[in-house]
PDB file of N, CA and C in Angstrom:
ATOM      1  N   MET V  21     111.849  92.506  75.904  1.00 38.00           N
ATOM      2  CA  MET V  21     112.591  92.610  77.140  1.00 38.00           C
ATOM      3  C   MET V  21     111.654  93.084  78.249  1.00 38.00           C
ATOM      4  N   ALA V  22     111.765  92.477  79.411  1.00 62.00           N
ATOM      5  CA  ALA V  22     110.894  92.795  80.535  1.00 62.00           C
ATOM      6  C   ALA V  22     111.291  94.132  81.172  1.00 62.00           C
ATOM      7  N   VAL V  23     110.319  94.816  81.743  1.00 75.00           N
ATOM      8  CA  VAL V  23     110.562  96.076  82.425  1.00 75.00           C
ATOM      9  C   VAL V  23     111.208  95.773  83.768  1.00 75.00           C
ATOM     10  N   GLU V  24     112.261  96.497  84.097  1.00 88.00           N
ATOM     11  CA  GLU V  24     112.922  96.294  85.388  1.00 88.00           C
ATOM     12  C   GLU V  24     112.155  97.071  86.450  1.00 88.00           C
ATOM     13  N   LEU V  25     111.665  96.375  87.450  1.00 92.00           N
ATOM     14  CA  LEU V  25     110.912  97.002  88.527  1.00 92.00           C
ATOM     15  C   LEU V  25     111.877  97.487  89.594  1.00 92.00           C
ATOM     16  N   LYS V  26     111.521  98.624  90.225  1.00 93.00           N
ATOM     17  CA  LYS V  26     112.380  99.161  91.270  1.00 93.00           C
ATOM     18  C   LYS V  26     111.533  99.730  92.409  1.00 93.00           C
ATOM     19  N   ILE V  27     112.184  99.997  93.532  1.00 94.00           N
ATOM     20  CA  ILE V  27     111.499 100.547  94.703  1.00 94.00           C
ATOM     21  C   ILE V  27     110.832 101.863  94.320  1.00 94.00           C
ATOM     22  N   GLY V  28     109.587 102.022  94.730  1.00 94.00           N
ATOM     23  CA  GLY V  28     108.828 103.241  94.453  1.00 94.00           C
ATOM     24  C   GLY V  28     107.921 103.143  93.243  1.00 94.00           C
ATOM     25  N   ASP V  29     108.112 102.132  92.402  1.00 95.00           N
ATOM     26  CA  ASP V  29     107.226 101.949  91.250  1.00 95.00           C
ATOM     27  C   ASP V  29     105.822 101.611  91.732  1.00 95.00           C
ATOM     28  N   TYR V  30     104.811 102.135  91.020  1.00 96.00           N
ATOM     29  CA  TYR V  30     103.414 101.825  91.324  1.00 96.00           C
ATOM     30  C   TYR V  30     102.983 100.720  90.364  1.00 96.00           C
ATOM     31  N   VAL V  31     102.508  99.607  90.915  1.00 96.00           N
ATOM     32  CA  VAL V  31     102.205  98.436  90.096  1.00 96.00           C
ATOM     33  C   VAL V  31     100.817  97.880  90.408  1.00 96.00           C
ATOM     34  N   ALA V  32     100.331  97.051  89.483  1.00 96.00           N
ATOM     35  CA  ALA V  32      99.098  96.296  89.685  1.00 96.00           C
ATOM     36  C   ALA V  32      99.505  94.853  89.936  1.00 96.00           C
ATOM     37  N   GLY V  33      98.894  94.248  90.936  1.00 94.00           N
ATOM     38  CA  GLY V  33      99.178  92.854  91.254  1.00 94.00           C
ATOM     39  C   GLY V  33      97.951  91.993  91.006  1.00 94.00           C
ATOM     40  N   LYS V  34      98.194  90.745  90.629  1.00 93.00           N
ATOM     41  CA  LYS V  34      97.094  89.810  90.383  1.00 93.00           C
ATOM     42  C   LYS V  34      96.594  89.218  91.700  1.00 93.00           C
ATOM     43  N   LYS V  35      95.318  88.864  91.703  1.00 91.00           N
ATOM     44  CA  LYS V  35      94.747  88.209  92.878  1.00 91.00           C
ATOM     45  C   LYS V  35      95.495  86.901  93.130  1.00 91.00           C
ATOM     46  N   PHE V  36      95.572  86.505  94.397  1.00 89.00           N
ATOM     47  CA  PHE V  36      96.228  85.259  94.770  1.00 89.00           C
ATOM     48  C   PHE V  36      95.699  84.830  96.131  1.00 89.00           C
ATOM     49  N   ALA V  37      95.931  83.586  96.475  1.00 87.00           N
ATOM     50  CA  ALA V  37      95.518  83.015  97.769  1.00 87.00           C
ATOM     51  C   ALA V  37      94.082  83.430  98.105  1.00 87.00           C
ATOM     52  N   SER V  38      93.898  84.133  99.225  1.00 88.00           N
ATOM     53  CA  SER V  38      92.557  84.513  99.677  1.00 88.00           C
ATOM     54  C   SER V  38      92.033  85.795  99.038  1.00 88.00           C
ATOM     55  N   LEU V  39      92.885  86.539  98.376  1.00 91.00           N
ATOM     56  CA  LEU V  39      92.420  87.766  97.719  1.00 91.00           C
ATOM     57  C   LEU V  39      91.563  87.395  96.508  1.00 91.00           C
ATOM     58  N   GLU V  40      90.387  87.995  96.420  1.00 94.00           N
ATOM     59  CA  GLU V  40      89.451  87.676  95.346  1.00 94.00           C
ATOM     60  C   GLU V  40      89.581  88.621  94.150  1.00 94.00           C
ATOM     61  N   HIS V  41      90.299  89.740  94.320  1.00 95.00           N
ATOM     62  CA  HIS V  41      90.413  90.738  93.262  1.00 95.00           C
ATOM     63  C   HIS V  41      91.860  91.188  93.107  1.00 95.00           C
ATOM     64  N   ASP V  42      92.155  91.772  91.938  1.00 96.00           N
ATOM     65  CA  ASP V  42      93.476  92.363  91.716  1.00 96.00           C
ATOM     66  C   ASP V  42      93.606  93.599  92.605  1.00 96.00           C
ATOM     67  N   PHE V  43      94.834  94.061  92.786  1.00 97.00           N
ATOM     68  CA  PHE V  43      95.092  95.213  93.657  1.00 97.00           C
ATOM     69  C   PHE V  43      96.207  96.058  93.055  1.00 97.00           C
ATOM     70  N   LYS V  44      96.430  97.232  93.654  1.00 97.00           N
ATOM     71  CA  LYS V  44      97.490  98.133  93.210  1.00 97.00           C
ATOM     72  C   LYS V  44      98.264  98.616  94.422  1.00 97.00           C
ATOM     73  N   GLY V  45      99.542  98.915  94.195  1.00 97.00           N
ATOM     74  CA  GLY V  45     100.344  99.414  95.293  1.00 97.00           C
ATOM     75  C   GLY V  45     101.739  99.793  94.866  1.00 97.00           C
ATOM     76  N   GLU V  46     102.550 100.131  95.849  1.00 97.00           N
ATOM     77  CA  GLU V  46     103.909 100.622  95.615  1.00 97.00           C
ATOM     78  C   GLU V  46     104.935  99.579  96.047  1.00 97.00           C
ATOM     79  N   ILE V  47     105.961  99.403  95.243  1.00 96.00           N
ATOM     80  CA  ILE V  47     107.003  98.429  95.556  1.00 96.00           C
ATOM     81  C   ILE V  47     107.862  98.949  96.699  1.00 96.00           C
ATOM     82  N   GLU V  48     107.995  98.116  97.748  1.00 96.00           N
ATOM     83  CA  GLU V  48     108.823  98.466  98.895  1.00 96.00           C
ATOM     84  C   GLU V  48     110.193  97.796  98.842  1.00 96.00           C
ATOM     85  N   LYS V  49     110.245  96.599  98.255  1.00 96.00           N
ATOM     86  CA  LYS V  49     111.500  95.859  98.197  1.00 96.00           C
ATOM     87  C   LYS V  49     111.506  94.984  96.954  1.00 96.00           C
ATOM     88  N   VAL V  50     112.675  94.853  96.348  1.00 95.00           N
ATOM     89  CA  VAL V  50     112.818  94.035  95.150  1.00 95.00           C
ATOM     90  C   VAL V  50     113.713  92.842  95.492  1.00 95.00           C
ATOM     91  N   TYR V  51     113.203  91.659  95.219  1.00 96.00           N
ATOM     92  CA  TYR V  51     113.961  90.424  95.411  1.00 96.00           C
ATOM     93  C   TYR V  51     114.398  89.918  94.039  1.00 96.00           C
ATOM     94  N   GLU V  52     115.049  88.769  94.001  1.00 94.00           N
ATOM     95  CA  GLU V  52     115.547  88.235  92.742  1.00 94.00           C
ATOM     96  C   GLU V  52     114.423  87.962  91.738  1.00 94.00           C
ATOM     97  N   ASN V  53     113.356  87.289  92.176  1.00 94.00           N
ATOM     98  CA  ASN V  53     112.258  86.912  91.271  1.00 94.00           C
ATOM     99  C   ASN V  53     110.901  87.468  91.692  1.00 94.00           C
ATOM    100  N   SER V  54     110.880  88.293  92.735  1.00 95.00           N
ATOM    101  CA  SER V  54     109.607  88.802  93.236  1.00 95.00           C
ATOM    102  C   SER V  54     109.793  90.208  93.805  1.00 95.00           C
ATOM    103  N   VAL V  55     108.660  90.824  94.162  1.00 96.00           N
ATOM    104  CA  VAL V  55     108.677  92.162  94.762  1.00 96.00           C
ATOM    105  C   VAL V  55     107.713  92.188  95.950  1.00 96.00           C
ATOM    106  N   LEU V  56     108.035  93.030  96.933  1.00 97.00           N
ATOM    107  CA  LEU V  56     107.155  93.259  98.077  1.00 97.00           C
ATOM    108  C   LEU V  56     106.369  94.520  97.775  1.00 97.00           C
ATOM    109  N   ILE V  57     105.042  94.392  97.748  1.00 97.00           N
ATOM    110  CA  ILE V  57     104.166  95.506  97.398  1.00 97.00           C
ATOM    111  C   ILE V  57     103.396  95.977  98.624  1.00 97.00           C
ATOM    112  N   LEU V  58     103.407  97.289  98.853  1.00 97.00           N
ATOM    113  CA  LEU V  58     102.555  97.905  99.864  1.00 97.00           C
ATOM    114  C   LEU V  58     101.219  98.149  99.183  1.00 97.00           C
ATOM    115  N   ILE V  59     100.195  97.408  99.578  1.00 97.00           N
ATOM    116  CA  ILE V  59      98.885  97.481  98.924  1.00 97.00           C
ATOM    117  C   ILE V  59      98.190  98.789  99.304  1.00 97.00           C
ATOM    118  N   LYS V  60      97.854  99.587  98.282  1.00 97.00           N
ATOM    119  CA  LYS V  60      97.214 100.882  98.513  1.00 97.00           C
ATOM    120  C   LYS V  60      95.793 100.945  97.964  1.00 97.00           C
ATOM    121  N   GLU V  61      95.507 100.213  96.888  1.00 96.00           N
ATOM    122  CA  GLU V  61      94.167 100.207  96.290  1.00 96.00           C
ATOM    123  C   GLU V  61      93.695  98.766  96.189  1.00 96.00           C
ATOM    124  N   PHE V  62      92.484  98.510  96.720  1.00 96.00           N
ATOM    125  CA  PHE V  62      91.933  97.156  96.699  1.00 96.00           C
ATOM    126  C   PHE V  62      90.418  97.231  96.824  1.00 96.00           C
ATOM    127  N   GLN V  63      89.765  96.143  96.507  1.00 95.00           N
ATOM    128  CA  GLN V  63      88.311  96.075  96.607  1.00 95.00           C
ATOM    129  C   GLN V  63      87.887  95.947  98.070  1.00 95.00           C
ATOM    130  N   LYS V  64      86.768  96.540  98.405  1.00 96.00           N
ATOM    131  CA  LYS V  64      86.239  96.514  99.777  1.00 96.00           C
ATOM    132  C   LYS V  64      86.075  95.081 100.288  1.00 96.00           C
ATOM    133  N   ALA V  65      85.716  94.162  99.391  1.00 95.00           N
ATOM    134  CA  ALA V  65      85.513  92.768  99.797  1.00 95.00           C
ATOM    135  C   ALA V  65      86.810  92.121 100.284  1.00 95.00           C
ATOM    136  N   ASP V  66      87.965  92.633  99.832  1.00 95.00           N
ATOM    137  CA  ASP V  66      89.262  92.071 100.222  1.00 95.00           C
ATOM    138  C   ASP V  66      89.852  92.737 101.469  1.00 95.00           C
ATOM    139  N   GLU V  67      89.160  93.707 102.040  1.00 95.00           N
ATOM    140  CA  GLU V  67      89.703  94.457 103.170  1.00 95.00           C
ATOM    141  C   GLU V  67      90.152  93.582 104.343  1.00 95.00           C
ATOM    142  N   PRO V  68      89.373  92.590 104.788  1.00 95.00           N
ATOM    143  CA  PRO V  68      89.852  91.765 105.910  1.00 95.00           C
ATOM    144  C   PRO V  68      91.154  91.023 105.603  1.00 95.00           C
ATOM    145  N   ILE V  69      91.286  90.537 104.400  1.00 95.00           N
ATOM    146  CA  ILE V  69      92.501  89.814 104.012  1.00 95.00           C
ATOM    147  C   ILE V  69      93.679  90.776 103.902  1.00 95.00           C
ATOM    148  N   VAL V  70      93.461  91.950 103.293  1.00 95.00           N
ATOM    149  CA  VAL V  70      94.528  92.946 103.161  1.00 95.00           C
ATOM    150  C   VAL V  70      95.003  93.366 104.547  1.00 95.00           C
ATOM    151  N   ASN V  71      94.094  93.568 105.470  1.00 96.00           N
ATOM    152  CA  ASN V  71      94.467  93.914 106.845  1.00 96.00           C
ATOM    153  C   ASN V  71      95.262  92.780 107.493  1.00 96.00           C
ATOM    154  N   GLU V  72      94.850  91.550 107.251  1.00 95.00           N
ATOM    155  CA  GLU V  72      95.555  90.393 107.806  1.00 95.00           C
ATOM    156  C   GLU V  72      96.978  90.310 107.256  1.00 95.00           C
ATOM    157  N   TYR V  73      97.159  90.694 106.005  1.00 95.00           N
ATOM    158  CA  TYR V  73      98.481  90.692 105.362  1.00 95.00           C
ATOM    159  C   TYR V  73      99.273  91.965 105.679  1.00 95.00           C
ATOM    160  N   ASN V  74      98.754  92.822 106.580  1.00 96.00           N
ATOM    161  CA  ASN V  74      99.390  94.097 106.939  1.00 96.00           C
ATOM    162  C   ASN V  74      99.647  94.976 105.714  1.00 96.00           C
ATOM    163  N   HIS V  75      98.713  94.938 104.779  1.00 96.00           N
ATOM    164  CA  HIS V  75      98.750  95.754 103.557  1.00 96.00           C
ATOM    165  C   HIS V  75      99.990  95.477 102.703  1.00 96.00           C
ATOM    166  N   ARG V  76     100.514  94.264 102.805  1.00 96.00           N
ATOM    167  CA  ARG V  76     101.698  93.899 102.021  1.00 96.00           C
ATOM    168  C   ARG V  76     101.496  92.549 101.353  1.00 96.00           C
ATOM    169  N   ALA V  77     102.132  92.403 100.179  1.00 95.00           N
ATOM    170  CA  ALA V  77     102.062  91.135  99.458  1.00 95.00           C
ATOM    171  C   ALA V  77     103.363  90.929  98.688  1.00 95.00           C
ATOM    172  N   VAL V  78     103.855  89.698  98.690  1.00 95.00           N
ATOM    173  CA  VAL V  78     105.009  89.348  97.875  1.00 95.00           C
ATOM    174  C   VAL V  78     104.459  88.718  96.602  1.00 95.00           C
ATOM    175  N   VAL V  79     104.855  89.292  95.470  1.00 94.00           N
ATOM    176  CA  VAL V  79     104.307  88.897  94.173  1.00 94.00           C
ATOM    177  C   VAL V  79     105.453  88.603  93.210  1.00 94.00           C
ATOM    178  N   ARG V  80     105.287  87.583  92.380  1.00 94.00           N
ATOM    179  CA  ARG V  80     106.282  87.309  91.330  1.00 94.00           C
ATOM    180  C   ARG V  80     106.400  88.528  90.431  1.00 94.00           C
ATOM    181  N   LYS V  81     107.609  88.793  89.966  1.00 94.00           N
ATOM    182  CA  LYS V  81     107.810  89.945  89.078  1.00 94.00           C
ATOM    183  C   LYS V  81     106.951  89.841  87.823  1.00 94.00           C
ATOM    184  N   ASP V  82     106.760  88.622  87.324  1.00 92.00           N
ATOM    185  CA  ASP V  82     105.946  88.426  86.123  1.00 92.00           C
ATOM    186  C   ASP V  82     104.479  88.783  86.350  1.00 92.00           C
ATOM    187  N   ASP V  83     104.020  88.744  87.608  1.00 92.00           N
ATOM    188  CA  ASP V  83     102.623  89.031  87.925  1.00 92.00           C
ATOM    189  C   ASP V  83     102.393  90.489  88.333  1.00 92.00           C
ATOM    190  N   ALA V  84     103.453  91.299  88.365  1.00 94.00           N
ATOM    191  CA  ALA V  84     103.327  92.712  88.716  1.00 94.00           C
ATOM    192  C   ALA V  84     103.431  93.538  87.439  1.00 94.00           C
ATOM    193  N   LYS V  85     102.405  94.315  87.145  1.00 95.00           N
ATOM    194  CA  LYS V  85     102.374  95.148  85.938  1.00 95.00           C
ATOM    195  C   LYS V  85     102.648  96.605  86.319  1.00 95.00           C
ATOM    196  N   LEU V  86     103.648  97.189  85.698  1.00 94.00           N
ATOM    197  CA  LEU V  86     104.021  98.566  85.989  1.00 94.00           C
ATOM    198  C   LEU V  86     102.916  99.528  85.546  1.00 94.00           C
ATOM    199  N   ILE V  87     102.481 100.384  86.459  1.00 94.00           N
ATOM    200  CA  ILE V  87     101.498 101.423  86.158  1.00 94.00           C
ATOM    201  C   ILE V  87     102.205 102.766  86.019  1.00 94.00           C
ATOM    202  N   LYS V  88     103.066 103.074  87.001  1.00 93.00           N
ATOM    203  CA  LYS V  88     103.785 104.340  86.984  1.00 93.00           C
ATOM    204  C   LYS V  88     105.159 104.125  87.599  1.00 93.00           C
ATOM    205  N   ALA V  89     106.190 104.475  86.843  1.00 89.00           N
ATOM    206  CA  ALA V  89     107.558 104.323  87.329  1.00 89.00           C
ATOM    207  C   ALA V  89     107.864 105.384  88.381  1.00 89.00           C
ATOM    208  N   ALA V  90     108.700 105.014  89.334  1.00 85.00           N
ATOM    209  CA  ALA V  90     109.130 105.960  90.363  1.00 85.00           C
ATOM    210  C   ALA V  90     109.983 107.036  89.714  1.00 85.00           C
ATOM    211  N   PRO V  91     109.934 108.254  90.238  1.00 82.00           N
ATOM    212  CA  PRO V  91     110.770 109.300  89.661  1.00 82.00           C
ATOM    213  C   PRO V  91     112.244 108.970  89.866  1.00 82.00           C
ATOM    214  N   LYS V  92     113.046 109.321  88.872  1.00 79.00           N
ATOM    215  CA  LYS V  92     114.480 109.074  88.972  1.00 79.00           C
ATOM    216  C   LYS V  92     115.078 110.088  89.938  1.00 79.00           C
ATOM    217  N   PRO V  93     115.976 109.630  90.821  1.00 74.00           N
ATOM    218  CA  PRO V  93     116.599 110.580  91.751  1.00 74.00           C
ATOM    219  C   PRO V  93     117.523 111.534  90.998  1.00 74.00           C
ATOM    220  N   LYS V  94     117.561 112.767  91.461  1.00 78.00           N
ATOM    221  CA  LYS V  94     118.425 113.749  90.829  1.00 78.00           C
ATOM    222  C   LYS V  94     119.866 113.469  91.228  1.00 78.00           C
ATOM    223  N   VAL V  95     120.748 113.522  90.265  1.00 77.00           N
ATOM    224  CA  VAL V  95     122.169 113.317  90.529  1.00 77.00           C
ATOM    225  C   VAL V  95     122.820 114.682  90.646  1.00 77.00           C
ATOM    226  N   VAL V  96     123.381 114.924  91.805  1.00 73.00           N
ATOM    227  CA  VAL V  96     124.044 116.199  92.041  1.00 73.00           C
ATOM    228  C   VAL V  96     125.534 115.985  91.823  1.00 73.00           C
ATOM    229  N   PRO V  97     126.105 116.672  90.855  1.00 73.00           N
ATOM    230  CA  PRO V  97     127.537 116.489  90.600  1.00 73.00           C
ATOM    231  C   PRO V  97     128.365 117.011  91.766  1.00 73.00           C
ATOM    232  N   GLU V  98     129.415 116.273  92.101  1.00 72.00           N
ATOM    233  CA  GLU V  98     130.290 116.704  93.184  1.00 72.00           C
ATOM    234  C   GLU V  98     131.116 117.885  92.702  1.00 72.00           C
ATOM    235  N   LYS V  99     131.380 118.791  93.604  1.00 68.00           N
ATOM    236  CA  LYS V  99     132.193 119.950  93.251  1.00 68.00           C
ATOM    237  C   LYS V  99     133.626 119.486  93.060  1.00 68.00           C
ATOM    238  N   GLU V 100     134.209 120.005  92.020  1.00 59.00           N
ATOM    239  CA  GLU V 100     135.610 119.657  91.777  1.00 59.00           C
ATOM    240  C   GLU V 100     136.477 120.402  92.770  1.00 59.00           C
ATOM    241  N   THR V 101     137.415 119.678  93.351  1.00 56.00           N
ATOM    242  CA  THR V 101     138.320 120.319  94.298  1.00 56.00           C
ATOM    243  C   THR V 101     139.589 120.723  93.570  1.00 56.00           C
ATOM    244  N   LYS V 102     140.110 121.836  93.946  1.00 56.00           N
ATOM    245  CA  LYS V 102     141.335 122.355  93.332  1.00 56.00           C
ATOM    246  C   LYS V 102     142.518 121.910  94.170  1.00 56.00           C
ATOM    247  N   ASN V 103     143.555 121.504  93.496  1.00 56.00           N
ATOM    248  CA  ASN V 103     144.804 121.150  94.180  1.00 56.00           C
ATOM    249  C   ASN V 103     145.555 122.441  94.496  1.00 56.00           C
ATOM    250  N   LEU V 104     145.908 122.608  95.727  1.00 55.00           N
ATOM    251  CA  LEU V 104     146.659 123.818  96.117  1.00 55.00           C
ATOM    252  C   LEU V 104     148.123 123.582  96.080  1.00 55.00           C
TER     253      LEU V 104
END
């Protein structure tokens, strides 16, 4: 079973188009079959392309490898109200 990717997960993405190397970053948005990644780690040679892409890339979910899952949000139980 595939890992479900979510916003805030840190992933590795495969090189594509003009990018010559793989990269790493944080998921900003999840689509049906792809994710929008904010590129945070990349090779110096890819810097002009990463800048041109505004440090973002849309990648197929199958091509994004989970490195570190986002922390789960804490669930705060609602206070029970008393009927007067």
